[in-house]
mmCIF file of C-alpha atoms in Angstrom:
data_model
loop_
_atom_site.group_PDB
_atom_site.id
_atom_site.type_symbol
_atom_site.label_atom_id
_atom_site.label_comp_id
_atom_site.label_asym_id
_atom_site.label_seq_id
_atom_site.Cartn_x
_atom_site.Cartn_y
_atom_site.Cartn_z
ATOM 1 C CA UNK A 1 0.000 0.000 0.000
ATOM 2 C CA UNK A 2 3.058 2.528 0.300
ATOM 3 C CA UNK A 3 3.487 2.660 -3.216
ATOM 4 C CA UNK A 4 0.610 4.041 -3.456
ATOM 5 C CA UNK A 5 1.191 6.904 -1.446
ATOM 6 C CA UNK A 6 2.643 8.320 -4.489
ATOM 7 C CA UNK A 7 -0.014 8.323 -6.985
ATOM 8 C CA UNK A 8 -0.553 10.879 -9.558
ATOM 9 C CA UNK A 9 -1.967 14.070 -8.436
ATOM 10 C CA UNK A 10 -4.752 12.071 -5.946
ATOM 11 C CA UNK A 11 -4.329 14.187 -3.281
ATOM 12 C CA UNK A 12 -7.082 16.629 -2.362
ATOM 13 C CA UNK A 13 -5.864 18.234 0.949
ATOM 14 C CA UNK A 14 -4.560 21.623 -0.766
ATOM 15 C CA UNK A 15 -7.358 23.540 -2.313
ATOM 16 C CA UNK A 16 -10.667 21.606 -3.109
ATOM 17 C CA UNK A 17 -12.471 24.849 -3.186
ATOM 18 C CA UNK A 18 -11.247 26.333 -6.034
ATOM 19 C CA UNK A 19 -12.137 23.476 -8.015
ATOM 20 C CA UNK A 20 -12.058 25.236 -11.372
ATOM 21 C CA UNK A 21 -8.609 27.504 -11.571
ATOM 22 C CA UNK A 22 -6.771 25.210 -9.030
ATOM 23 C CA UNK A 23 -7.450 22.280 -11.119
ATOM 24 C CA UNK A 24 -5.517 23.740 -13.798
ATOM 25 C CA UNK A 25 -2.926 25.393 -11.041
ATOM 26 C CA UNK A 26 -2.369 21.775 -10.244
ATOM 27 C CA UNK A 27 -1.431 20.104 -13.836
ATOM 28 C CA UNK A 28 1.351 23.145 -13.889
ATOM 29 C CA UNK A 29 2.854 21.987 -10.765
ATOM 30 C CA UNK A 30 6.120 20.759 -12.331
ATOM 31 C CA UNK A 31 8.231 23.833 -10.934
ATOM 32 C CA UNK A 32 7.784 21.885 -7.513
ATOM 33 C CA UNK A 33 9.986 19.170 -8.681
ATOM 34 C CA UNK A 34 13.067 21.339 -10.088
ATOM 35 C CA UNK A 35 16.232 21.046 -8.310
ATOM 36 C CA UNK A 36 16.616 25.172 -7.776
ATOM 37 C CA UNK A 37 20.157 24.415 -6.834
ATOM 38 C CA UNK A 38 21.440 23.237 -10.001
ATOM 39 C CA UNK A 39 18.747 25.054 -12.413
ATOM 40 C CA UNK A 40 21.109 27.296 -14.511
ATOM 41 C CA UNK A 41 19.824 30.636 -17.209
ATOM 42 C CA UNK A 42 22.826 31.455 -19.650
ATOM 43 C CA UNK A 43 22.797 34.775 -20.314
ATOM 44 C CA UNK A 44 20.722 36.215 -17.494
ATOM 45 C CA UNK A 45 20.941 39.822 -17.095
ATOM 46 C CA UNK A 46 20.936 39.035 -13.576
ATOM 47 C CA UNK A 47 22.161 36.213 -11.961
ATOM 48 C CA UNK A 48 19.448 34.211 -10.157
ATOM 49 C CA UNK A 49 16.099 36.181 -12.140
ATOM 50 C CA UNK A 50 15.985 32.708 -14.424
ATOM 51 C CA UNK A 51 14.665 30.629 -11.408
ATOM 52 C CA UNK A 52 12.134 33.558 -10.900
ATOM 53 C CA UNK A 53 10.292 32.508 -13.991
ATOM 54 C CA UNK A 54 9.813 28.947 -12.626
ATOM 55 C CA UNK A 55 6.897 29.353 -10.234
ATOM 56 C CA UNK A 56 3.197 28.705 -9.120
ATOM 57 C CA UNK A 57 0.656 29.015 -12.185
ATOM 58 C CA UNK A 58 -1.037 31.361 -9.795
ATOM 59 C CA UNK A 59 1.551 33.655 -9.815
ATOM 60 C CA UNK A 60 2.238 34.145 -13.172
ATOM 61 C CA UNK A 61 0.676 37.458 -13.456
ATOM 62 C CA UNK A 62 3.965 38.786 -10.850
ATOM 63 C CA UNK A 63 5.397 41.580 -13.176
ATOM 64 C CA UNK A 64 8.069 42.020 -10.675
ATOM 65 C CA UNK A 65 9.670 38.294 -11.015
ATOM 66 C CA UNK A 66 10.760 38.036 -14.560
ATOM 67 C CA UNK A 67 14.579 37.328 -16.591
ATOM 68 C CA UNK A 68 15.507 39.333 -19.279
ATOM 69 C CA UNK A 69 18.861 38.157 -21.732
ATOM 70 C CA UNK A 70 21.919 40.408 -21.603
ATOM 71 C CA UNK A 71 24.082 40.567 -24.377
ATOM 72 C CA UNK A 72 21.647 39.427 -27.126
ATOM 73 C CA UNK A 73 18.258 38.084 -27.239
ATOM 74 C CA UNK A 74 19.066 34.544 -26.817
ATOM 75 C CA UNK A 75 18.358 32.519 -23.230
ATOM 76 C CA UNK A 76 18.890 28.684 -22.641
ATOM 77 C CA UNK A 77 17.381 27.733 -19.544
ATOM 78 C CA UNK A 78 19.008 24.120 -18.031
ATOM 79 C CA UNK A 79 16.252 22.294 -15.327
ATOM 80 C CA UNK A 80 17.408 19.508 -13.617
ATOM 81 C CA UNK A 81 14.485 17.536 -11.572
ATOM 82 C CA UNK A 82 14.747 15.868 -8.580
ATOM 83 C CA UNK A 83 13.221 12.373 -10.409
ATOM 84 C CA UNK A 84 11.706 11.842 -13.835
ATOM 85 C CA UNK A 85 9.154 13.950 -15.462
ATOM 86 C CA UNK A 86 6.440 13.255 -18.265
ATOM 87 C CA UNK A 87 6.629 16.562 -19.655
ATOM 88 C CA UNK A 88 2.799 16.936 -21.321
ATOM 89 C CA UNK A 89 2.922 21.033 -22.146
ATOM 90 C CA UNK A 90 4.483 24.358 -21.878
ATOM 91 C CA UNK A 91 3.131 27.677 -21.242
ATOM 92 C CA UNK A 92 5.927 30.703 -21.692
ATOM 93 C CA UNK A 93 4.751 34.570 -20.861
ATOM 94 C CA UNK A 94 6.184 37.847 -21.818
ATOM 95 C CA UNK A 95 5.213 41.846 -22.471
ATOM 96 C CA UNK A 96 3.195 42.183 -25.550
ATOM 97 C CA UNK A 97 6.296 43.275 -27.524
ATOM 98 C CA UNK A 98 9.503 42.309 -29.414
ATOM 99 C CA UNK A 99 11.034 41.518 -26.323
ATOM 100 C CA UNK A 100 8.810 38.315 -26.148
ATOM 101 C CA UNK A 101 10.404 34.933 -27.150
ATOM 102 C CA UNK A 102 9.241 33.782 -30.570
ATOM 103 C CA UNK A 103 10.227 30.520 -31.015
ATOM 104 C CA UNK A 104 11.377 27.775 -28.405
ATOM 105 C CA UNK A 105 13.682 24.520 -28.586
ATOM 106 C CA UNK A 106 13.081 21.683 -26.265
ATOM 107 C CA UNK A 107 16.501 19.420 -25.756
ATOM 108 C CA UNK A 108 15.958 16.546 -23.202
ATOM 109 C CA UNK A 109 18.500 14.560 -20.550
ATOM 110 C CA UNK A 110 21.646 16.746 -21.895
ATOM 111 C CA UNK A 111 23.019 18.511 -18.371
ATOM 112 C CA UNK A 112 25.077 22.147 -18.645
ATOM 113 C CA UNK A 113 23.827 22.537 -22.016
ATOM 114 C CA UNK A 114 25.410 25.811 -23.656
ATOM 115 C CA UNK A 115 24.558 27.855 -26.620
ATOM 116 C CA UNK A 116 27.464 25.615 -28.506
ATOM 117 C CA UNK A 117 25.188 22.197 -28.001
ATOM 118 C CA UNK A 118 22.210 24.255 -28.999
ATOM 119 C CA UNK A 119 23.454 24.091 -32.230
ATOM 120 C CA UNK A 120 22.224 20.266 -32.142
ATOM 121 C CA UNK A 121 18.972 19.007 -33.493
ATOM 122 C CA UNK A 122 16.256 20.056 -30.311
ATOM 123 C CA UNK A 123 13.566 17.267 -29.449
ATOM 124 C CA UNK A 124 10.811 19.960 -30.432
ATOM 125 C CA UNK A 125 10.405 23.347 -31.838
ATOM 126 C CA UNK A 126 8.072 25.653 -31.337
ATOM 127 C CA UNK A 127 6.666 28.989 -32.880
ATOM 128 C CA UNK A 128 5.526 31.288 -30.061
ATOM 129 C CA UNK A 129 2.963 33.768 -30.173
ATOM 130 C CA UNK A 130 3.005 36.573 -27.998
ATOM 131 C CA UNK A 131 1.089 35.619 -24.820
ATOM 132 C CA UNK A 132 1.056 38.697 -22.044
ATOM 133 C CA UNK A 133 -1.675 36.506 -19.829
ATOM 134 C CA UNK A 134 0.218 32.866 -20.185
ATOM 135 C CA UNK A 135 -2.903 31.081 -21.494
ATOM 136 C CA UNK A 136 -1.336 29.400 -24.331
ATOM 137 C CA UNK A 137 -0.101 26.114 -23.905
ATOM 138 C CA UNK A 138 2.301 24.049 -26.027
ATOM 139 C CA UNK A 139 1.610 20.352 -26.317
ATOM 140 C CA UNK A 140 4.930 18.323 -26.437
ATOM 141 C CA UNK A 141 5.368 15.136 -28.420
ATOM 142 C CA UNK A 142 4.352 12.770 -25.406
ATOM 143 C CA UNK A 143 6.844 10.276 -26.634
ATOM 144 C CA UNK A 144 9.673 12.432 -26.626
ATOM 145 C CA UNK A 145 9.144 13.917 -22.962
ATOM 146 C CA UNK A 146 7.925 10.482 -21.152
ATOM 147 C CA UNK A 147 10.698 9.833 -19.182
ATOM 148 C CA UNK A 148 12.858 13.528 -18.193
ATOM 149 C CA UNK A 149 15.118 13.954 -15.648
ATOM 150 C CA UNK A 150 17.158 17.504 -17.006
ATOM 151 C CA UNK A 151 14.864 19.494 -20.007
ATOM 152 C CA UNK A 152 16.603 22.339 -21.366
ATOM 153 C CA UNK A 153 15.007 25.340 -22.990
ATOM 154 C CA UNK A 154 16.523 27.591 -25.705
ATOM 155 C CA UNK A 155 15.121 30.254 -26.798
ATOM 156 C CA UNK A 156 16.746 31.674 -30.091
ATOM 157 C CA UNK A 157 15.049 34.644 -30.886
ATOM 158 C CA UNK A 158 12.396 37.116 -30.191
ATOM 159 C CA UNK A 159 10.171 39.938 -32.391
ATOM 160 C CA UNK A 160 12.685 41.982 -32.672
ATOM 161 C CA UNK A 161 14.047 43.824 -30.030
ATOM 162 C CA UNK A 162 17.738 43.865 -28.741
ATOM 163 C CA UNK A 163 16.900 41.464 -25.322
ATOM 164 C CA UNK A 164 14.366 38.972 -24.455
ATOM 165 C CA UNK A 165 12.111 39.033 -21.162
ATOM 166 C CA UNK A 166 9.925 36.144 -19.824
ATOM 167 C CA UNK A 167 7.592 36.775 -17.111
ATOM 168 C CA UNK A 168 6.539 33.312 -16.263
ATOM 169 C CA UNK A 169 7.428 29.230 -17.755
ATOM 170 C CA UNK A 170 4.719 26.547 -16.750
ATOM 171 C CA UNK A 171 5.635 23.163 -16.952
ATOM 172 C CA UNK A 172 2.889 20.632 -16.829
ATOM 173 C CA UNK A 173 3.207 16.591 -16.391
ATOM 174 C CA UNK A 174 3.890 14.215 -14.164
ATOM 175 C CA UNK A 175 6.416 12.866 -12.345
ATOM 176 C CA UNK A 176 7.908 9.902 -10.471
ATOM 177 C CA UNK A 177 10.249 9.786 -7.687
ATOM 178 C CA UNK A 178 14.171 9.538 -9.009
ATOM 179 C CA UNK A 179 14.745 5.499 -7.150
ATOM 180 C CA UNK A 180 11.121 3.934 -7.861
ATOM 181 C CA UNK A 181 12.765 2.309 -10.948
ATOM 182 C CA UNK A 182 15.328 0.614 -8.920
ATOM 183 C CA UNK A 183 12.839 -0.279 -6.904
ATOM 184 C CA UNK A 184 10.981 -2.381 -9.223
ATOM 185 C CA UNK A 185 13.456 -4.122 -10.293
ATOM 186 C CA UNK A 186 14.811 -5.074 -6.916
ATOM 187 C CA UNK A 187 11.493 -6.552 -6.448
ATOM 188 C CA UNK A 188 10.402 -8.275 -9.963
ATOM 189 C CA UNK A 189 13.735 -9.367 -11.338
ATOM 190 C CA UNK A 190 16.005 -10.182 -8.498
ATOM 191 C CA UNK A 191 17.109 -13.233 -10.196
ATOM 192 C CA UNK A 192 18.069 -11.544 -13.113
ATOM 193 C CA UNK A 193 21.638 -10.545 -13.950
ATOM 194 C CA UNK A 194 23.125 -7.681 -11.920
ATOM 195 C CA UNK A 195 25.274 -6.140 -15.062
ATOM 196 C CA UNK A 196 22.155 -6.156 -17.396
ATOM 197 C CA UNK A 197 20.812 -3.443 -14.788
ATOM 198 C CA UNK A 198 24.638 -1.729 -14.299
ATOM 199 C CA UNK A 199 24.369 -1.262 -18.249
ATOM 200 C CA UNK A 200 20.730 0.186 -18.230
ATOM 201 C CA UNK A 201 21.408 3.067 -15.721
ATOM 202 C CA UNK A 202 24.499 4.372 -18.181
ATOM 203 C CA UNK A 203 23.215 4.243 -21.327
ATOM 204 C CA UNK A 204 21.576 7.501 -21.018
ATOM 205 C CA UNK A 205 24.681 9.222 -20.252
ATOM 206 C CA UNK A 206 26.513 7.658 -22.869
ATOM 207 C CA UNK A 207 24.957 8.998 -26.304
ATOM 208 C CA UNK A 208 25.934 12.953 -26.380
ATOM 209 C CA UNK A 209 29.557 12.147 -25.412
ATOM 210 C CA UNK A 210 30.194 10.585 -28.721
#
């Protein structure tokens, strides 16, 4: 029955009330599970105002918390989480001007990405409108996002002015604690071979060193 203690977004305790908005508050609770520590912005006007972007859906009308690029109008935003994420949509809100983003490049499980490995071929692309409320939401390829534990966000270009300012980045999907998966397999495949396992955990760090 512990497992269960863990199930996807089952728990009532916070909010009932506001049944309609907090619904959608809670699908956008991603933020929660971002290790703030090692979340980096490259080329942050000021150090620290990236992690001000990640935040309640709430709160995304806070003009006050926002990042805004320095030296050109690129940002590239690197999220580790504290387990794995099934990342399902992305809302991303700036000033009704050429200082919001206009298109956005999803890269997944590459750590201390910088502008060089943004050169690479990103998971997903996306055209962005300009959204001054955050009510538009991007849909990822499912597929692509089902099993996340660092996303990293690039952000290319903007309408046209010299720097680019973002008010507010919702992440919605779900996500599993970091050792269930070594869990399981303590418990349904003890009598299988230890190395098969060893070999498992290290692929995924294996493919971008190449």
């Amino acid at each position: 029955g512990a497992v269960m203690a863990h199930g996807h977004g089952r728990c009532r305790c916070c909010g009932e009330e506001a049944a309609g908005g907090g619904e959608r508050g809670a699908a956008w609770g991603l933020y929660l599970r971002i290790d703030r520590q090692r979340l980096q912005c490259l080329n942050e006007r000021r150090e620290g105002s990236g992690a001000l972007v990640f935040r309640a859906w709430e709160e995304r009308g806070d003009r006050a918390k926002f990042v805004e690029s320095d030296d050109d109008e690129e940002l590239l935003f690197n999220i580790p989480f504290t387990g794995t994420v099934k990342l399902k949509g992305v809302i991303v809100m700036g000033e009704d001007d050429g200082t919001h983003p206009a298109e956005m490049r999803l890269f997944r499980n590459i750590p201390h990405m910088s502008f060089d490995d943004a050169a690479r071929e990103p998971e997903q692309t996306f055209s962005l409108n300009r959204d001054p409320v955050g009510e538009l939401e991007y849909p990822t390829k499912i597929a692509r996002f089902s099993n996340v534990h660092h996303l990293s966000i690039h952000f290319p270009k903007n309408f046209g002015a010299e720097t680019t300012k973002i008010f507010y980045i919702g992440l919605k999907g779900e996500w599993m604690e970091a050792h269930r998966h070594e869990v399981t397999i303590c418990n349904y495949e003890a009598s299988a071979n230890p190395a098969d396992h060893q070999l498992e955990q290290f692929t995924p760090q294996t493919h971008f060193i190449s």
